[in-house]
Amino acid sequence: MSARDSLLHRRVFVLPAGNLEEAGSVSGDVRRELTAMGVEQDIIRRAGVVCFEGEMNIAMYSQGGRIILLVADDRVELLFSDRGPGIPDIELARTPGYSTAPDWAREMGFGAGMGIPNMERQSDRLEIRSRLDGGTVIRAVFKRGAE
Amino acid sequence: MNIDLKLEDVARLTEAQVLTGEDQLGRQVTQACAADLLSDVLALVQDEGVLLVTGSMAPQVLRVAEVLGLGGLLFVRGKRPNQSMCDYARDAGLPILMTDLSMFEACGVLYSEGVSGAQRKRFPRDNVR
Ligand SMILES: Nc1ncnc2c1ncn2[C@@H]1O[C@H](COP(=O)(O)OP(=O)(O)OP(=O)(O)O)[C@@H](O)[C@H]1O
Ligand SMILES: [Mg+2]
C-alpha cells in the first residue's frame, strides 16, 4: 500500500497447514471487521467471497500460509501467501473449470475450477505470483468510493 | 414476479424437517440456487436472502452461507448436517431444512411455486477475459 498515512487497519490471519475443518472461517472474520469499520456493503460482500476462495485454495493446495487484510481510505486489500507447490501455469489456473482438486475435495463440494475466476471477477484487481516448490502470493484490491 | 412463499411453506411442500431457525420460518423465499459445488454457489448468488438447495455436507457450506447472506439452506436427499454444523447455523441465525426429496424434485417444487433462479448481477470485471 503506497500512501502509508491512509492505512486505517491491518490484520494478519495465520492459516496452519491442513486445517480443512476450519478453512473458510477467516472470510467470516473479514466480513465482521469490514462491517465494524463501516466499509461499503458491496465491498464487504465481494471481499468475503474472494477471501473464502483464497482461503480454501491455501487449505487445499498448500502447506499453510497467511492472509493479510488492509483497509485504507481508498481501498481494501487482501494478500494471500502460502508455502507450497506453487502454480505451474497461472494462465491455466485462471481458466474457468480448470481444477486439480483431489476426489476427497470434490466430494466436499470443491473443484468447480471457479475459485480463481471468482476472485478475479469480484475484485477490482487481482495479481497472482507463484514460484514452483515455493508458494503462491495473490493480491486482491477493492477500490472504495468508485463505482 | 411477486410471490408469497415463506420458509415454512417450503418446509411443508418438501416435507422437510426444520433443524435450525424455527423462529425464522416467516422469511420470504423469492430466489433459490441449487448446487453441490460451493464455488458455483459463490459464482451464482449475488442478492441477499437466497435459499440454497444443496447436498454438500462440507462445513464450509455454512461459511459460504454467511459470506453470501443466504436466507436459508435446504439439504436434499436426506443429507443430515451434523451437530456442530447445526450449532454453527444456530449461532449464525441460519435456518436449515432437510428433505428426503432429490435435488431435482426439491427444485421442481420451488419452481412450480414461482421461485426464481438466483439472479447473477454483473461483477466489476465480468469482461476481464
Ligand atoms: N494456493 C495454491 N497453490 C497451488 N496451487 C493452487 C493454489 N490455488 C489454486 N491452485 C491451482 O489452481 C487450480 C484452480 O484453482 P481454483 O480455485 O480456480 O479452482 P479449484 O480450487 O480447483 O476449484 P474450486 O475453487 O471451484 O473449488 C487448482 O485446482 C490448483 O491446481
Ligand atoms: Mg479453489
Tab-separated table of C-alpha atoms and ligand atoms in Angstrom, chain A residues 53 56-57 60-61 114-116, chain B residues 39, ligand 2:
chain	number	residue	atom	x	y	z
A	53	GLU	CA	-11.860	-18.789	-2.281
A	56	MET	CA	-9.846	-22.638	0.544
A	57	ASN	CA	-7.078	-22.795	-2.025
A	60	MET	CA	-6.390	-27.475	-0.148
A	61	TYR	CA	-3.215	-26.987	-2.109
A	114	MET	CA	-14.235	-21.463	-10.303
A	115	GLY	CA	-12.252	-20.189	-7.323
A	116	ILE	CA	-9.675	-18.060	-9.084
B	39	SER	CA	-17.612	-22.219	-5.930
C	2	MG	MG	-10.388	-23.111	-5.322
